[in-house]
Coordinates of C-alpha atoms in Angstrom, one line a residue:
Chain W
M10 CA 0.0 0.2 0.0
T11 CA 2.2 3.1 -0.9
T12 CA 1.4 6.1 -2.3
T13 CA -1.6 5.4 -5.7
V14 CA -1.9 7.8 -7.3
A15 CA -6.1 9.6 -7.4
P16 CA -8.0 9.6 -8.8
T17 CA -6.0 8.1 -12.3
T18 CA -5.1 4.7 -12.2
A19 CA -4.0 2.3 -14.5
A20 CA -7.9 0.7 -16.2
P21 CA -6.8 -2.7 -18.7
A22 CA -6.9 -1.5 -22.2
Q23 CA -10.8 -2.8 -22.8
P24 CA -11.3 -3.1 -26.6
S25 CA -14.2 -0.6 -27.2
G26 CA -17.0 0.0 -29.3
R27 CA -18.4 -1.8 -27.9
P28 CA -22.8 -2.2 -27.7
R29 CA -24.5 0.3 -26.1
A30 CA -26.2 -2.2 -23.7
A31 CA -23.1 -4.4 -22.9
N32 CA -21.5 -1.3 -21.7
F33 CA -25.2 -0.3 -19.1
L34 CA -24.2 -4.3 -18.4
R35 CA -20.7 -3.6 -16.8
M36 CA -21.2 -1.0 -14.9
L37 CA -24.1 -2.4 -13.4
P38 CA -22.3 -3.6 -10.0
L39 CA -22.4 -0.2 -9.4
S40 CA -26.7 -0.3 -8.6
P41 CA -26.7 -0.9 -5.3
A42 CA -24.1 2.0 -4.1
I43 CA -25.1 4.5 -6.5
G44 CA -28.7 4.1 -5.5
L45 CA -28.2 3.8 -1.1
M46 CA -26.1 7.0 -2.2
L47 CA -29.1 8.6 -4.1
V48 CA -31.9 7.4 -1.1
F49 CA -29.5 8.5 2.0
L50 CA -27.4 10.8 1.3
A51 CA -28.5 13.1 -2.5
G52 CA -32.2 13.0 -1.0
P53 CA -31.1 14.5 2.4
I54 CA -29.6 17.4 1.1
I55 CA -32.1 17.8 -1.6
Y56 CA -34.0 18.0 0.8
C57 CA -32.1 20.2 2.8
L58 CA -31.9 22.1 -0.2
Y59 CA -35.8 23.0 0.4
A60 CA -36.4 22.9 4.0
A61 CA -34.0 24.8 4.5
F62 CA -36.8 28.4 2.5
T63 CA -39.5 26.6 5.0
N64 CA -40.3 27.6 8.5
M65 CA -41.2 23.5 8.7
A66 CA -41.6 22.8 12.3
L67 CA -42.6 19.8 14.4
T68 CA -44.7 22.5 16.3
G69 CA -46.8 25.2 16.4
T70 CA -47.8 27.0 12.9
G71 CA -45.0 25.5 11.2
A72 CA -45.9 22.2 11.4
A73 CA -49.4 22.5 9.9
D74 CA -49.1 24.3 7.3
V75 CA -45.7 24.6 6.0
K76 CA -44.7 27.1 3.9
F77 CA -42.4 29.3 1.4
V78 CA -40.9 32.3 3.1
G79 CA -37.1 33.0 0.7
L80 CA -34.5 33.8 2.3
E81 CA -35.6 34.7 6.4
N82 CA -34.0 31.5 7.9
F83 CA -30.8 32.7 6.7
R84 CA -31.7 36.7 7.2
K85 CA -32.6 35.6 10.8
A86 CA -28.9 32.8 11.4
F87 CA -27.2 35.3 9.8
G88 CA -28.8 38.3 12.2
S89 CA -28.4 36.2 15.6
G90 CA -26.0 36.3 18.5
A91 CA -26.5 32.5 18.7
F92 CA -25.7 31.3 15.6
T93 CA -22.5 33.9 15.0
N94 CA -21.4 32.2 18.0
A95 CA -21.7 29.7 16.6
I96 CA -19.5 30.3 13.8
W97 CA -16.7 31.3 15.6
L98 CA -16.4 28.4 18.2
T99 CA -16.8 26.5 15.8
L100 CA -13.0 28.5 13.8
V101 CA -11.2 28.6 16.8
F102 CA -12.5 24.8 17.6
T103 CA -10.6 23.8 14.1
L104 CA -7.8 25.8 14.3
I105 CA -6.9 25.5 17.9
S106 CA -7.5 21.4 17.8
A107 CA -7.4 20.4 13.1
I108 CA -3.8 22.9 11.6
I109 CA -2.5 23.2 14.6
G110 CA -2.6 21.0 17.7
Q111 CA -3.6 17.1 15.4
N112 CA -2.1 18.9 12.0
T113 CA 1.2 19.9 14.2
L114 CA 1.9 17.2 17.0
G115 CA 1.2 14.6 15.0
L116 CA 3.8 16.3 12.2
G117 CA 6.6 16.4 15.6
L118 CA 5.6 13.5 16.2
A119 CA 6.4 11.9 13.5
L120 CA 9.7 13.7 12.7
L121 CA 10.8 12.5 16.7
M122 CA 9.8 9.0 16.4
R123 CA 12.3 8.5 13.2
K124 CA 15.1 9.1 15.8
S125 CA 14.1 8.4 19.6
N126 CA 14.1 4.9 21.3
R127 CA 12.2 2.1 20.0
I128 CA 10.6 1.2 23.3
I129 CA 9.8 5.3 23.7
R130 CA 8.4 5.5 20.7
N131 CA 6.1 2.2 20.9
F132 CA 4.9 3.4 24.0
V133 CA 4.2 6.8 22.2
G134 CA 2.5 5.4 19.6
T135 CA 0.3 3.0 21.7
S136 CA -1.3 5.4 23.9
V137 CA -1.6 7.8 20.9
I138 CA -3.6 5.9 19.2
G139 CA -5.2 4.8 22.5
A140 CA -6.7 7.7 22.2
W141 CA -8.2 7.4 18.9
V142 CA -9.4 3.8 18.7
L143 CA -11.3 5.1 21.4
P144 CA -14.8 5.7 21.0
E145 CA -16.3 9.3 20.4
V146 CA -19.2 8.9 23.7
V147 CA -15.6 6.7 25.8
A148 CA -13.1 9.8 25.3
A149 CA -15.4 12.4 26.3
Y150 CA -15.8 11.0 29.8
L151 CA -12.4 10.4 29.9
L152 CA -11.2 13.7 29.0
S153 CA -13.8 15.2 31.6
A154 CA -12.7 13.2 34.3
F155 CA -9.3 14.6 32.9
F156 CA -10.4 18.5 33.4
N157 CA -12.6 18.5 36.0
D158 CA -11.6 20.7 39.7
E159 CA -10.2 17.4 40.8
G160 CA -9.1 15.3 38.0
T161 CA -5.6 14.4 37.0
L162 CA -4.6 18.4 35.3
N163 CA -5.4 19.5 38.5
V164 CA -3.4 17.5 40.2
M165 CA -0.5 18.1 38.3
L166 CA -0.5 21.7 38.2
H167 CA -1.4 22.1 42.3
A168 CA 1.9 19.0 41.8
V169 CA 4.0 22.3 40.2
G170 CA 2.9 24.8 42.7
L171 CA 0.1 26.4 39.5
P172 CA -3.7 26.7 40.7
G173 CA -6.0 24.4 38.6
Q174 CA -10.1 25.0 37.8
D175 CA -12.8 23.4 36.5
W176 CA -11.3 23.8 33.0
L177 CA -14.8 22.4 31.7
Y178 CA -16.2 25.7 33.0
A179 CA -12.9 27.9 33.0
A180 CA -12.2 27.4 29.7
P181 CA -14.6 24.8 27.7
I182 CA -14.1 25.9 24.0
I183 CA -9.6 25.5 24.8
A184 CA -10.7 21.7 27.6
V185 CA -12.9 20.7 24.3
S186 CA -9.7 22.2 21.9
L187 CA -7.6 19.3 23.6
A188 CA -9.6 16.6 24.4
N189 CA -10.2 16.3 20.1
I190 CA -6.1 16.9 20.1
W191 CA -5.8 14.1 22.6
R192 CA -8.5 11.9 20.2
G193 CA -7.0 12.6 16.9
T194 CA -4.6 12.9 16.9
A195 CA -3.3 9.8 15.8
F196 CA -4.1 10.2 12.5
S197 CA -2.0 13.2 11.4
M198 CA 1.0 10.5 12.8
L199 CA -0.1 7.4 10.3
V200 CA -0.7 9.8 7.7
Y201 CA 2.9 11.6 8.8
S202 CA 5.1 8.6 9.3
A203 CA 4.1 6.9 6.6
A204 CA 4.3 9.9 4.1
L205 CA 7.7 10.1 5.5
S206 CA 8.7 7.1 5.6
E207 CA 8.6 7.8 1.2
I208 CA 11.4 9.6 1.8
P209 CA 14.8 8.7 -0.2
K210 CA 17.5 8.0 2.7
E211 CA 20.4 9.7 0.2
I212 CA 18.1 12.4 0.0
E213 CA 18.1 13.6 3.5
E214 CA 22.4 12.2 3.8
S215 CA 23.6 14.6 1.1
A216 CA 21.6 17.4 2.8
E217 CA 23.3 17.1 5.7
M218 CA 26.4 16.1 3.9
D219 CA 26.1 20.3 2.4
G220 CA 26.4 21.1 5.9
A221 CA 23.2 21.5 6.3
G222 CA 21.5 21.8 10.3
G223 CA 18.4 20.5 11.7
W224 CA 15.9 23.2 11.2
R225 CA 17.3 23.8 7.5
R226 CA 17.3 20.0 6.2
L227 CA 13.5 19.9 8.2
L228 CA 12.6 23.6 6.1
F229 CA 14.5 23.6 3.0
V230 CA 14.4 19.1 2.3
T231 CA 12.1 17.5 4.8
L232 CA 8.7 19.6 4.6
P233 CA 8.6 20.4 0.9
M234 CA 9.3 16.8 0.4
I235 CA 5.7 15.3 1.7
T236 CA 3.7 19.0 0.5
R237 CA 1.0 16.8 -0.1
A238 CA 0.3 14.8 2.4
I239 CA 0.2 17.8 4.4
M240 CA -2.6 19.4 2.2
T241 CA -4.3 16.2 2.3
N242 CA -4.3 15.2 6.1
L243 CA -4.8 18.6 6.6
M244 CA -8.3 18.9 4.3
L245 CA -9.1 15.6 6.0
I246 CA -8.9 16.6 9.5
T247 CA -10.5 19.5 8.6
L248 CA -13.2 18.6 7.2
Q249 CA -13.8 16.2 9.9
T250 CA -13.2 18.3 13.2
L251 CA -16.2 20.9 11.4
S252 CA -19.1 18.3 12.1
V253 CA -17.1 16.3 15.2
F254 CA -20.3 16.6 18.0
G255 CA -20.7 13.7 20.2
L256 CA -17.1 14.9 22.2
I257 CA -18.4 18.6 22.6
Y258 CA -21.8 17.0 23.5
A259 CA -20.5 14.4 25.8
M260 CA -18.1 16.9 27.0
T261 CA -19.7 19.9 27.7
R262 CA -23.9 19.8 26.5
G263 CA -21.6 23.1 24.7
G264 CA -22.3 24.7 28.0
P265 CA -22.1 26.4 30.0
G266 CA -24.8 28.4 28.5
T267 CA -23.5 28.7 24.6
K268 CA -19.7 29.2 25.3
S269 CA -18.9 25.8 24.0
Q270 CA -21.6 25.5 21.4
T271 CA -20.0 24.7 17.6
L272 CA -22.0 24.9 14.4
P273 CA -23.3 21.3 14.3
L274 CA -24.9 21.2 18.1
Y275 CA -26.0 25.3 17.9
M276 CA -27.9 23.0 14.9
Y277 CA -28.6 20.4 16.9
E278 CA -31.2 22.4 19.8
Q279 CA -32.2 24.4 16.9
A280 CA -33.6 21.2 16.0
F281 CA -34.4 19.2 17.6
S282 CA -34.6 21.0 20.8
F283 CA -36.5 23.8 19.4
S284 CA -38.2 21.6 17.0
Q285 CA -37.4 24.3 14.2
I286 CA -37.1 22.5 11.7
G287 CA -36.6 24.4 8.8
Y288 CA -34.6 26.7 10.3
G289 CA -32.5 24.3 11.3
T290 CA -31.4 22.8 7.9
A291 CA -31.1 25.7 7.1
I292 CA -27.7 25.6 9.6
A293 CA -27.1 22.5 8.0
L294 CA -27.1 23.8 4.8
V295 CA -24.0 26.3 5.9
M296 CA -21.9 24.1 7.8
L297 CA -22.8 21.9 4.3
A298 CA -21.6 24.5 2.2
I299 CA -18.4 25.1 4.1
G300 CA -18.0 21.4 4.4
A301 CA -18.1 21.5 0.2
V302 CA -15.8 24.4 -0.6
F303 CA -13.6 22.6 1.5
S304 CA -14.1 20.0 -0.6
L305 CA -13.4 21.0 -3.6
I306 CA -10.2 22.9 -1.9
Y307 CA -9.3 19.5 -1.4
L308 CA -10.3 17.4 -5.3
R309 CA -8.5 20.9 -5.9
G310 CA -5.6 19.4 -4.6
L311 CA -5.1 16.2 -5.3
N312 CA -6.1 17.1 -9.2
S313 CA -3.2 19.1 -9.5
E314 CA -0.9 17.4 -8.0
A315 CA -1.9 14.1 -9.4
A316 CA -1.5 15.3 -12.9
Chain U
M14 CA 29.4 16.4 16.3
I15 CA 28.8 12.5 17.9
A16 CA 28.3 15.0 21.0
R17 CA 25.4 16.9 19.2
D18 CA 24.0 13.7 17.8
R19 CA 23.6 12.3 20.8
I20 CA 22.5 15.5 23.0
S21 CA 19.6 15.3 20.4
K22 CA 18.3 12.0 20.3
L23 CA 17.8 12.2 24.4
A24 CA 16.0 15.7 23.2
S25 CA 13.9 13.6 21.0
N26 CA 13.2 10.6 23.5
L27 CA 13.0 12.9 26.2
V28 CA 10.3 15.2 24.5
L29 CA 8.9 11.6 22.8
L30 CA 8.4 10.8 26.4
A31 CA 6.4 13.7 27.7
I32 CA 4.2 13.7 24.7
G33 CA 2.8 9.8 25.7
I34 CA 2.7 10.6 29.3
L35 CA 0.1 13.0 28.8
F36 CA -1.6 10.8 26.1
V37 CA -1.5 8.2 28.7
L38 CA -2.6 9.4 31.7
P39 CA -6.7 9.7 31.0
L40 CA -6.5 5.9 29.5
L41 CA -4.6 4.9 32.9
W42 CA -7.7 6.7 34.9
V43 CA -9.8 4.5 33.0
L44 CA -7.8 1.4 33.9
F45 CA -7.2 2.3 37.4
A46 CA -11.1 3.3 38.1
S47 CA -12.3 0.2 37.0
I48 CA -11.0 -1.7 39.7
N49 CA -11.7 1.0 42.5
R50 CA -14.3 0.6 45.0
T51 CA -14.1 4.7 46.0
A52 CA -13.4 5.5 42.1
G53 CA -12.6 9.4 41.6
L54 CA -11.6 11.6 39.2
R55 CA -7.9 11.4 39.4
V56 CA -5.2 8.6 38.7
E57 CA -4.7 6.9 41.4
F58 CA -4.0 3.2 41.6
P59 CA -6.4 1.2 43.8
T60 CA -5.1 -0.5 47.8
D61 CA -8.2 -3.1 46.8
P62 CA -9.0 -3.4 43.8
T63 CA -12.3 -5.4 42.8
L64 CA -14.0 -7.0 39.6
G65 CA -17.3 -5.7 41.8
N66 CA -17.4 -2.8 38.9
F67 CA -17.8 -4.3 36.5
K68 CA -19.4 -7.0 38.4
A69 CA -22.2 -4.4 38.7
V70 CA -22.7 -3.1 35.6
L71 CA -22.5 -7.4 34.0
N72 CA -26.3 -7.0 32.3
T73 CA -28.7 -7.0 30.3
D74 CA -30.0 -3.8 30.3
T75 CA -27.0 -2.1 31.0
T76 CA -24.2 -3.9 28.8
Y77 CA -25.8 -6.9 27.0
R78 CA -28.7 -6.0 25.5
P79 CA -27.0 -2.3 23.6
V80 CA -23.7 -4.4 22.9
L81 CA -25.1 -6.8 21.0
N82 CA -27.6 -3.7 19.2
G83 CA -24.6 -2.4 18.6
V84 CA -22.9 -5.6 16.8
V85 CA -26.0 -6.3 15.5
L86 CA -26.4 -2.0 13.6
C87 CA -22.5 -2.2 12.6
G88 CA -21.5 -5.9 12.0
G89 CA -24.7 -5.6 9.2
A90 CA -23.9 -2.2 8.4
A91 CA -20.2 -3.0 8.7
L92 CA -21.2 -5.8 6.2
L93 CA -23.6 -3.7 3.8
T94 CA -20.8 -0.8 3.0
M95 CA -18.6 -4.0 1.4
V96 CA -20.9 -6.0 -0.5
C97 CA -21.9 -2.5 -2.2
A98 CA -18.5 -0.9 -2.0
V99 CA -16.9 -4.3 -2.9
L100 CA -19.5 -4.2 -6.5
A101 CA -19.1 -0.8 -7.2
A102 CA -15.1 -1.1 -7.1
Y103 CA -14.8 -3.8 -10.3
P104 CA -16.4 -1.9 -12.8
L105 CA -14.4 1.3 -12.0
S106 CA -10.6 -0.7 -11.2
R107 CA -11.7 -3.0 -14.4
F108 CA -13.1 -1.4 -17.2
K109 CA -12.3 2.3 -18.3
T110 CA -15.7 4.6 -19.5
R111 CA -16.3 8.1 -19.5
F112 CA -18.6 7.0 -16.4
N113 CA -15.9 6.3 -13.8
R114 CA -13.7 9.8 -13.6
P115 CA -16.8 11.7 -12.3
F116 CA -17.8 9.0 -10.5
L117 CA -14.7 9.1 -8.1
L118 CA -14.5 12.3 -8.0
T119 CA -18.1 12.4 -6.5
V120 CA -17.6 9.8 -4.1
L121 CA -14.3 11.5 -3.5
F122 CA -15.8 14.9 -3.0
C123 CA -18.3 12.6 -0.4
T124 CA -15.8 11.4 1.8
G125 CA -15.8 15.0 2.9
L126 CA -18.7 16.5 3.6
P127 CA -20.0 16.3 7.0
I128 CA -22.3 14.0 7.9
T129 CA -22.9 15.8 10.9
A130 CA -25.1 18.2 8.4
V131 CA -27.0 16.1 6.6
M132 CA -29.1 14.5 10.1
V133 CA -31.3 17.1 10.5
P134 CA -32.8 16.3 7.2
V135 CA -32.0 12.7 6.7
Y136 CA -34.6 13.0 10.7
G137 CA -37.1 14.6 8.2
L138 CA -36.2 11.8 5.0
F139 CA -36.7 9.3 8.5
V140 CA -40.4 10.4 9.2
Q141 CA -41.8 10.8 6.1
L142 CA -40.4 7.1 4.7
N143 CA -41.7 6.0 8.7
L144 CA -37.6 4.4 9.4
V145 CA -37.2 6.5 12.8
D146 CA -36.2 4.6 15.8
T147 CA -36.6 1.0 13.4
I148 CA -32.9 -1.2 12.7
G149 CA -33.0 -1.2 9.4
G150 CA -33.2 2.5 8.0
T151 CA -30.3 2.9 11.0
I152 CA -28.3 0.2 9.1
M153 CA -29.0 1.4 5.8
F154 CA -28.3 5.4 6.5
M155 CA -24.6 3.8 8.6
A156 CA -23.9 2.0 5.5
T157 CA -24.2 4.7 3.3
S158 CA -22.8 6.9 5.3
A159 CA -19.2 5.0 5.1
L160 CA -19.7 4.0 1.7
P161 CA -17.7 7.1 -0.4
F162 CA -14.3 6.1 1.8
A163 CA -15.4 2.4 1.3
I164 CA -15.3 2.3 -2.1
W165 CA -12.5 4.7 -2.5
L166 CA -10.1 2.3 -0.3
T167 CA -11.3 -0.8 -2.0
K168 CA -11.3 0.5 -5.7
T169 CA -7.4 1.4 -4.2
F170 CA -7.0 -2.3 -3.4
M171 CA -8.3 -3.6 -6.3
D172 CA -6.5 -2.2 -8.7
G173 CA -2.6 -3.4 -7.1
V174 CA -4.3 -7.3 -8.3
P175 CA -3.1 -7.2 -11.6
I176 CA -5.6 -8.3 -14.1
S177 CA -4.4 -10.7 -17.0
L178 CA -5.6 -13.4 -14.6
E179 CA -9.0 -12.0 -15.7
E180 CA -8.7 -11.7 -19.2
A181 CA -7.5 -15.9 -19.4
A182 CA -10.6 -16.0 -16.6
W183 CA -12.8 -14.3 -19.4
V184 CA -11.6 -15.8 -22.7
D185 CA -12.6 -18.9 -20.8
G186 CA -16.4 -17.4 -21.1
A187 CA -16.9 -16.8 -17.2
G188 CA -18.8 -13.6 -16.4
N189 CA -17.6 -10.1 -14.5
M190 CA -19.0 -11.9 -11.6
R191 CA -18.1 -15.0 -11.0
A192 CA -13.5 -14.0 -11.6
L193 CA -14.9 -11.1 -9.8
W194 CA -16.0 -13.9 -7.0
A195 CA -13.4 -16.2 -7.8
I196 CA -10.4 -14.6 -8.8
V197 CA -10.0 -10.6 -7.8
L198 CA -11.7 -11.7 -4.5
P199 CA -9.2 -15.0 -2.9
L200 CA -6.2 -12.2 -4.3
M201 CA -7.6 -9.8 -1.8
W202 CA -9.1 -10.9 1.0
P203 CA -6.3 -8.8 3.4
G204 CA -7.8 -5.5 2.0
I205 CA -11.0 -6.7 1.7
A206 CA -10.7 -7.2 5.6
V207 CA -8.7 -3.6 6.7
V208 CA -11.8 -2.5 4.5
L209 CA -14.9 -4.0 7.0
I210 CA -13.2 -4.0 9.9
F211 CA -12.2 0.9 9.2
T212 CA -15.2 0.9 9.5
F213 CA -16.8 -1.6 11.4
I214 CA -14.3 0.5 14.0
G215 CA -16.1 3.5 12.4
M216 CA -18.9 2.7 13.0
W217 CA -18.4 1.3 17.2
G218 CA -17.8 4.2 18.3
N219 CA -20.5 6.9 16.3
F220 CA -22.6 8.4 19.0
F221 CA -24.7 11.1 16.1
V222 CA -26.4 8.5 14.1
P223 CA -28.2 7.0 16.5
F224 CA -28.6 8.7 19.0
M225 CA -31.4 10.7 16.6
L226 CA -32.1 8.1 14.2
L227 CA -33.3 5.4 17.0
L228 CA -35.7 6.3 20.1
S229 CA -36.7 2.8 22.2
P230 CA -34.1 2.8 25.0
E231 CA -34.3 -1.2 24.2
R232 CA -33.2 -0.9 20.1
L233 CA -30.1 1.2 21.4
P234 CA -26.4 0.6 20.5
A235 CA -23.3 1.2 23.5
S236 CA -22.6 3.9 22.4
V237 CA -25.7 5.9 22.6
S238 CA -26.9 4.1 26.2
I239 CA -23.6 4.9 27.9
F240 CA -24.7 8.6 27.1
T241 CA -27.9 7.7 28.5
F242 CA -26.8 5.6 32.3
F243 CA -24.4 8.0 32.5
G244 CA -24.2 11.3 31.0
Q245 CA -27.7 12.2 32.6
Y246 CA -28.5 12.6 35.8
G247 CA -25.7 14.2 38.1
E248 CA -22.7 12.3 39.9
P249 CA -21.9 9.0 37.8
N250 CA -20.7 6.4 39.2
Y251 CA -17.0 6.4 38.6
G252 CA -16.4 3.0 38.4
Q253 CA -18.9 1.0 37.4
L254 CA -18.4 4.3 34.4
A255 CA -15.1 3.0 33.7
A256 CA -15.8 -0.8 33.6
Y257 CA -18.3 -0.5 31.0
S258 CA -16.3 2.3 29.5
L259 CA -13.3 -1.0 29.3
I260 CA -16.1 -3.4 28.2
Y261 CA -17.2 -1.1 25.0
T262 CA -13.9 -0.7 23.6
T263 CA -12.2 -3.9 24.0
P264 CA -14.2 -5.2 20.3
V265 CA -12.5 -2.5 18.4
L266 CA -8.6 -3.0 20.2
L267 CA -9.2 -6.1 19.4
L268 CA -10.4 -4.9 15.5
Y269 CA -7.1 -3.0 15.7
L270 CA -4.9 -4.9 17.1
L271 CA -5.9 -7.5 14.3
L272 CA -5.9 -4.7 11.9
S273 CA -2.3 -3.7 12.5
K274 CA -1.3 -7.7 11.7
K275 CA -3.5 -7.3 8.7
L276 CA -1.0 -4.9 7.5
G277 CA 2.4 -5.3 8.8
G278 CA 2.5 -3.0 11.3
A279 CA 0.1 0.2 12.8
F280 CA 1.8 2.7 9.9
A281 CA 0.6 1.5 5.9
L282 CA -3.1 2.6 7.0
G283 CA -1.5 6.0 6.5
G284 CA 0.0 5.0 3.1
A285 CA -4.3 3.4 2.5
I286 CA -5.6 7.3 4.3
K287 CA -3.4 8.8 1.4
G288 CA -4.7 7.1 -1.9

């Protein structure tokens, strides 16, 4: 399993000029997958495009008669402090936990592991991957305990003479971001380890012979060689982090107040706690749009690399 | 020069060790608390270890039924994903048509969509189709959400199987499905196992999808029931929570070990994911 360049692969030379019917028959095995994806992925997205412009609700007027309200939901969203707060928190959460945290820490771990002692390497690898394999809610509980007023973090802080506090109340968005770093770093570490293992040894060795020091070697030799992995990884973890729900919900419920209410939690609250399906889908549409933009950038990056 | 090398080695070992300790502490908490009679929130070694916490949670309502539900849901969904992914990957991998590239790009695009955002309209769709709180509906949705990535990964593995053997079979008059079943699949079992296990692990830990689509307590999988048992009322019993977490986590840990064995070390997965 080395890198296969996306998405052009060597398909066998088939005799061309077959009749259409034969072509159609050959493509038939795709139908179960296409059927499922049409009903359960494309269907909901199209439904989103409709419901987001209505006053649909589970209770009240929007339940009895569904009316088109045009851009009302979006106007309401962008004019509401809670929505702006959710967007803001989502950006903070994504920036701290994915782009800075998981990505940098994953890269750092992968780099350090190349010249470390084997026992330490295995110990770190196992604990980081262990955190990743844990089910979402279990991870949330473990870290709630860790950040709690009586938790392990404060025990450590007290030990070195620093004051502790209940981090989930004092700095909830920081606590859930750190939790997401703890839970997700393994992915970046694996991607970067794989990428680094493919750099030919001679290249780095010759840079060393030429007298390039550690940092310069990293900046001008190693990192440029794994640009593709960096872009791919950043894209994937950004998209994953945008839709984190369970971890935050189980740790803080988006609270205290709305201090850790990222976009997915805000959407859930509006659609189900307050029954505003129309408004909830409008928020979902905003999330999908953000995801789609990132997804397209990611595809472009892959394509330009593959070309 | 040598001395500098030594120092940098030592430094990187120390930094790694520090990071490793930070990562392992929360994991230690769950291990120690599960056998501690009076478990609190901090990592402490139990002075008087007990298996009482496990005994307390090992009953139908708390453990057996949710775990079984999880096996049915995630097992069923992972199998459905796998069957569809293998069928879809075959034409994509073996035949060149104008349809392939746009389809693969769509699949890749879908792997990036935040599934969380789709959940509100999916719930609406499920209400329309009368699928809310049904195991079948939930399985179908879970399978679909994992499909794009599974198709991608399966095709990557399938591209690694040389086509010459199939060509011989085609000459002998075997149909495509027969060639897939008799020739391609036996050659890519490791790849199939990887996709299957990877899909299952993802589903086993997923909270939001079953949380939204299932309502009856007797249908909830472990990922949701842990939340309803321990997250609803005030101060939970930490020892029991830890014991239950361990029981619920064990299957994926075992599967992950199997996965890294199949891939020859944990680090091969990165290569598969890079695609």
